[in-house]
mmCIF file of C-alpha atoms in Angstrom:
data_model
loop_
_atom_site.group_PDB
_atom_site.id
_atom_site.type_symbol
_atom_site.label_atom_id
_atom_site.label_comp_id
_atom_site.label_asym_id
_atom_site.label_seq_id
_atom_site.Cartn_x
_atom_site.Cartn_y
_atom_site.Cartn_z
ATOM 1 C CA MET A 1 161.462 71.343 -12.201
ATOM 2 C CA LYS A 2 158.022 72.269 -12.366
ATOM 3 C CA LYS A 3 157.441 69.944 -9.440
ATOM 4 C CA ASN A 4 160.052 71.733 -7.197
ATOM 5 C CA GLU A 5 158.569 74.891 -8.035
ATOM 6 C CA ASN A 6 155.067 73.610 -7.287
ATOM 7 C CA ASP A 7 156.345 72.260 -3.968
ATOM 8 C CA SER A 8 157.956 75.404 -2.905
ATOM 9 C CA SER A 9 155.013 77.534 -3.935
ATOM 10 C CA LYS A 10 152.779 75.346 -1.864
ATOM 11 C CA LEU A 11 155.278 75.687 1.057
ATOM 12 C CA GLN A 12 155.391 79.404 0.609
ATOM 13 C CA TRP A 13 151.669 79.598 0.270
ATOM 14 C CA THR A 14 151.089 77.560 3.502
ATOM 15 C CA LEU A 15 153.735 79.666 5.277
ATOM 16 C CA PHE A 16 152.307 83.103 4.284
ATOM 17 C CA VAL A 17 148.654 82.121 4.435
ATOM 18 C CA ILE A 18 148.474 79.833 7.311
ATOM 19 C CA VAL A 19 151.636 79.656 9.643
ATOM 20 C CA ILE A 20 152.471 83.423 9.899
ATOM 21 C CA PRO A 21 148.946 84.546 10.486
ATOM 22 C CA PHE A 22 148.510 81.853 13.093
ATOM 23 C CA ILE A 23 151.658 83.058 14.924
ATOM 24 C CA PHE A 24 150.646 86.584 14.691
ATOM 25 C CA THR A 25 147.175 85.812 16.058
ATOM 26 C CA VAL A 26 148.501 83.706 18.979
ATOM 27 C CA THR A 27 150.973 86.526 19.871
ATOM 28 C CA PHE A 28 148.305 89.107 19.641
ATOM 29 C CA ILE A 29 145.878 87.054 21.804
ATOM 30 C CA THR A 30 148.571 86.401 24.364
ATOM 31 C CA VAL A 31 149.611 90.001 24.706
ATOM 32 C CA ILE A 32 145.891 91.047 25.105
ATOM 33 C CA LEU A 33 145.230 88.245 27.750
ATOM 34 C CA THR A 34 148.500 89.238 29.638
ATOM 35 C CA VAL A 35 147.251 92.803 29.648
ATOM 36 C CA ALA A 36 143.887 91.787 30.941
ATOM 37 C CA GLY A 37 145.546 90.014 33.819
ATOM 38 C CA VAL A 38 145.127 86.397 32.691
ATOM 39 C CA ASP A 39 148.247 84.178 33.522
ATOM 40 C CA VAL A 40 148.929 82.799 30.091
ATOM 41 C CA ALA A 41 152.237 80.994 30.914
ATOM 42 C CA GLY A 42 150.585 79.378 33.776
ATOM 43 C CA LYS A 43 147.839 78.189 31.737
ATOM 44 C CA MET A 44 150.255 77.031 29.013
ATOM 45 C CA LYS A 45 152.111 75.035 31.450
ATOM 46 C CA GLU A 46 149.050 73.459 32.748
ATOM 47 C CA ALA A 47 147.932 72.572 29.079
ATOM 48 C CA ILE A 48 151.277 71.047 28.257
ATOM 49 C CA SER A 49 151.447 69.111 31.395
ATOM 50 C CA HIS A 50 148.312 67.312 30.285
ATOM 51 C CA LEU A 51 150.043 66.095 27.143
ATOM 52 C CA PRO A 52 151.372 62.581 27.309
ATOM 53 C CA GLY A 53 155.092 62.489 27.980
ATOM 54 C CA THR A 54 155.514 65.977 29.241
ATOM 55 C CA ALA A 55 154.054 65.834 32.725
ATOM 56 C CA ASP A 56 157.235 64.561 34.545
ATOM 57 C CA HIS A 57 159.431 67.133 33.000
ATOM 58 C CA THR A 58 157.116 70.036 33.721
ATOM 59 C CA SER A 59 156.579 69.084 37.181
ATOM 60 C CA VAL A 60 160.329 69.050 37.920
ATOM 61 C CA GLN A 61 160.665 72.326 36.419
ATOM 62 C CA GLU A 62 157.845 73.654 38.305
ATOM 63 C CA LYS A 63 159.260 72.442 41.573
ATOM 64 C CA LYS A 64 162.570 74.316 40.932
ATOM 65 C CA SER A 65 160.897 77.495 39.973
ATOM 66 C CA SER A 66 158.592 77.206 42.909
ATOM 67 C CA LYS A 67 161.559 76.893 45.274
ATOM 68 C CA ASN A 68 163.288 79.922 43.672
ATOM 69 C CA ALA A 69 160.058 81.939 43.856
ATOM 70 C CA ASP A 70 159.333 80.981 47.450
ATOM 71 C CA ALA A 71 162.903 81.690 48.452
ATOM 72 C CA SER A 72 162.752 85.215 47.086
ATOM 73 C CA PRO A 73 159.484 86.213 48.906
ATOM 74 C CA ALA A 74 160.658 84.530 52.056
ATOM 75 C CA ALA A 75 163.854 86.451 52.087
ATOM 76 C CA GLU A 76 161.964 89.609 51.511
ATOM 77 C CA LEU A 77 159.490 88.833 54.198
ATOM 78 C CA GLU A 78 162.241 87.959 56.730
ATOM 79 C CA GLU A 79 164.185 91.106 55.788
ATOM 80 C CA GLU A 80 160.859 93.180 56.257
ATOM 81 C CA ASN A 81 160.478 91.459 59.497
ATOM 82 C CA LYS A 82 163.770 92.235 60.876
ATOM 83 C CA PHE A 83 163.339 95.842 60.003
ATOM 84 C CA GLN A 84 159.897 95.890 61.487
ATOM 85 C CA LYS A 85 161.490 94.359 64.808
ATOM 86 C CA THR A 86 164.320 97.062 64.833
ATOM 87 C CA THR A 87 161.642 99.675 64.403
ATOM 88 C CA ILE A 88 159.502 98.314 67.275
ATOM 89 C CA GLU A 89 162.644 98.154 69.496
ATOM 90 C CA LYS A 90 163.494 101.654 68.719
ATOM 91 C CA GLN A 91 159.981 102.905 69.340
ATOM 92 C CA LEU A 92 159.977 100.862 72.692
ATOM 93 C CA GLN A 93 163.130 102.572 73.854
ATOM 94 C CA GLU A 94 161.711 105.894 72.946
ATOM 95 C CA ILE A 95 158.515 104.951 74.853
ATOM 96 C CA SER A 96 160.770 103.920 77.898
ATOM 97 C CA ALA A 97 162.637 107.192 77.769
ATOM 98 C CA LEU A 98 159.555 109.271 77.510
ATOM 99 C CA GLU A 99 157.966 107.300 80.396
ATOM 100 C CA ASN A 100 161.080 108.029 82.468
ATOM 101 C CA ASP A 101 160.985 111.727 81.604
ATOM 102 C CA ALA A 102 157.379 111.850 82.587
ATOM 103 C CA ASP A 103 157.981 109.983 85.972
ATOM 104 C CA LEU A 104 160.803 112.537 86.637
ATOM 105 C CA LYS A 105 158.587 115.416 85.884
ATOM 106 C CA VAL A 106 155.734 113.920 88.088
ATOM 107 C CA ARG A 107 158.174 113.498 90.997
ATOM 108 C CA GLU A 108 159.477 117.078 90.398
ATOM 109 C CA ILE A 109 155.887 118.468 90.462
ATOM 110 C CA GLN A 110 155.194 116.534 93.654
ATOM 111 C CA GLN A 111 158.384 118.018 95.265
ATOM 112 C CA LEU A 112 157.474 121.384 94.318
ATOM 113 C CA SER A 113 153.927 120.930 95.633
ATOM 114 C CA GLN A 114 155.228 119.956 98.878
ATOM 115 C CA GLU A 115 157.519 122.851 99.023
ATOM 116 C CA VAL A 116 154.656 125.196 98.123
ATOM 117 C CA LYS A 117 152.563 123.664 100.937
ATOM 118 C CA SER A 118 155.273 123.718 103.452
ATOM 119 C CA LEU A 119 155.972 127.513 102.573
ATOM 120 C CA LYS A 120 152.276 128.315 102.789
ATOM 121 C CA GLU A 121 152.266 126.606 106.125
ATOM 122 C CA GLN A 122 155.373 128.571 107.377
ATOM 123 C CA LEU A 123 153.741 131.842 106.079
ATOM 124 C CA LEU A 124 150.591 131.131 107.813
ATOM 125 C CA GLY A 125 152.486 130.049 110.903
ATOM 126 C CA SER A 126 154.633 133.201 110.974
ATOM 127 C CA GLU A 127 151.560 135.263 110.264
ATOM 128 C CA ASN A 128 149.719 133.613 113.215
ATOM 129 C CA LYS A 129 152.847 133.969 115.352
ATOM 130 C CA GLU A 130 153.228 137.619 114.547
ATOM 131 C CA LYS A 131 149.513 138.073 115.178
ATOM 132 C CA GLU A 132 149.792 136.262 118.478
ATOM 133 C CA GLY A 133 152.905 138.213 119.338
ATOM 134 C CA LYS A 134 151.257 141.405 118.660
ATOM 135 C CA ASP A 135 148.211 140.212 120.869
ATOM 136 C CA ILE A 136 150.660 139.267 123.739
ATOM 137 C CA ALA A 137 152.482 142.405 123.223
ATOM 138 C CA LYS A 138 149.240 144.334 123.811
ATOM 139 C CA LEU A 139 149.106 142.401 127.170
ATOM 140 C CA TYR A 140 152.549 143.356 128.093
ATOM 141 C CA GLU A 141 151.920 146.996 127.079
ATOM 142 C CA LYS A 142 149.246 147.092 129.717
ATOM 143 C CA MET A 143 151.342 145.175 132.188
ATOM 144 C CA SER A 144 153.653 147.108 134.537
ATOM 145 C CA SER A 145 157.200 147.331 133.221
ATOM 146 C CA LYS A 146 158.594 145.596 136.360
ATOM 147 C CA LYS A 147 156.375 142.594 135.893
ATOM 148 C CA ALA A 148 157.166 142.393 132.247
ATOM 149 C CA ALA A 149 160.841 142.599 132.911
ATOM 150 C CA GLU A 150 160.463 139.664 135.530
ATOM 151 C CA ILE A 151 158.391 137.477 132.960
ATOM 152 C CA ILE A 152 160.336 138.046 129.592
ATOM 153 C CA PRO A 153 163.679 136.320 130.779
ATOM 154 C CA PHE A 154 161.798 133.056 131.134
ATOM 155 C CA LEU A 155 160.544 133.143 127.640
ATOM 156 C CA SER A 156 162.310 131.701 124.691
ATOM 157 C CA ASP A 157 164.687 134.170 122.839
ATOM 158 C CA GLU A 158 162.392 134.111 119.725
ATOM 159 C CA GLU A 159 159.134 134.883 121.919
ATOM 160 C CA ALA A 160 160.965 137.451 123.873
ATOM 161 C CA LEU A 161 162.240 139.085 120.763
ATOM 162 C CA LEU A 162 158.876 139.123 119.238
ATOM 163 C CA ILE A 163 157.311 140.770 122.132
ATOM 164 C CA LEU A 164 160.051 143.340 122.600
ATOM 165 C CA THR A 165 159.965 144.325 118.976
ATOM 166 C CA SER A 166 156.100 144.593 119.043
ATOM 167 C CA ILE A 167 155.714 146.946 122.143
ATOM 168 C CA LYS A 168 156.106 150.628 122.024
ATOM 169 C CA ASP A 169 159.465 152.274 122.393
ATOM 170 C CA ASP A 170 158.576 153.831 125.863
ATOM 171 C CA GLN A 171 157.400 150.709 127.242
ATOM 172 C CA LEU A 172 160.424 148.749 125.826
ATOM 173 C CA ILE A 173 162.866 151.278 127.593
ATOM 174 C CA ALA A 174 160.961 150.886 130.877
ATOM 175 C CA VAL A 175 161.176 147.175 130.671
ATOM 176 C CA LEU A 176 164.886 146.972 129.760
ATOM 177 C CA GLU A 177 165.490 149.283 132.675
ATOM 178 C CA LYS A 178 163.854 146.953 135.208
ATOM 179 C CA MET A 179 165.869 143.917 133.895
ATOM 180 C CA SER A 180 169.135 142.759 135.157
ATOM 181 C CA ALA A 181 172.084 143.929 133.432
ATOM 182 C CA GLU A 182 172.720 140.584 131.929
ATOM 183 C CA ASP A 183 169.160 140.202 130.510
ATOM 184 C CA ALA A 184 169.090 143.626 129.264
ATOM 185 C CA ALA A 185 172.279 143.478 127.305
ATOM 186 C CA LYS A 186 171.264 140.061 125.893
ATOM 187 C CA TYR A 187 167.960 141.386 124.617
ATOM 188 C CA THR A 188 169.595 144.705 123.373
ATOM 189 C CA LYS A 189 171.998 142.889 121.427
ATOM 190 C CA MET A 190 169.071 140.652 119.910
ATOM 191 C CA LEU A 191 167.157 143.769 119.010
ATOM 192 C CA ALA A 192 170.203 145.216 117.331
ATOM 193 C CA GLU A 193 170.646 142.050 115.228
ATOM 194 C CA SER A 194 167.134 141.824 114.228
#
């Protein structure tokens, strides 16, 4: 019995003094190295693969795990790629819409600029016509009323109206008296409407 007790005490001593501290030390070092950024599992696989009889087993497992690992990042990359493509498409649509809006605004600005330009020309034209009409009206004021009454019916209605509204009232009455009854009625009606 003493021999059994001796064997069990040697086993206990080996377990408590050598095995448990060894396991504790290996675990402690593994944790420290993992925290430090060292791939302990990869290094262990590499070390085990160099042992005789384990190289084939570990290479099959590595191939399986690498396929799983590759599939996961590939799927993630594909999903992110799809997301980015849809984002780009949306942004391109927004850019296209904004460009269309900008084109419409440019056309509208050009149209308004043309309108402003034409209105300025009309204003200048009407001012020039008025000025010319007043200058011509001065000529007609100096002219005899008989001569003016003979000339005015040959002018356009617009020119005639401009001249008749620009001359003095006394001169206007004298010119209308010297005109034919039809012409006098026509120009009197035009004067009343203006």
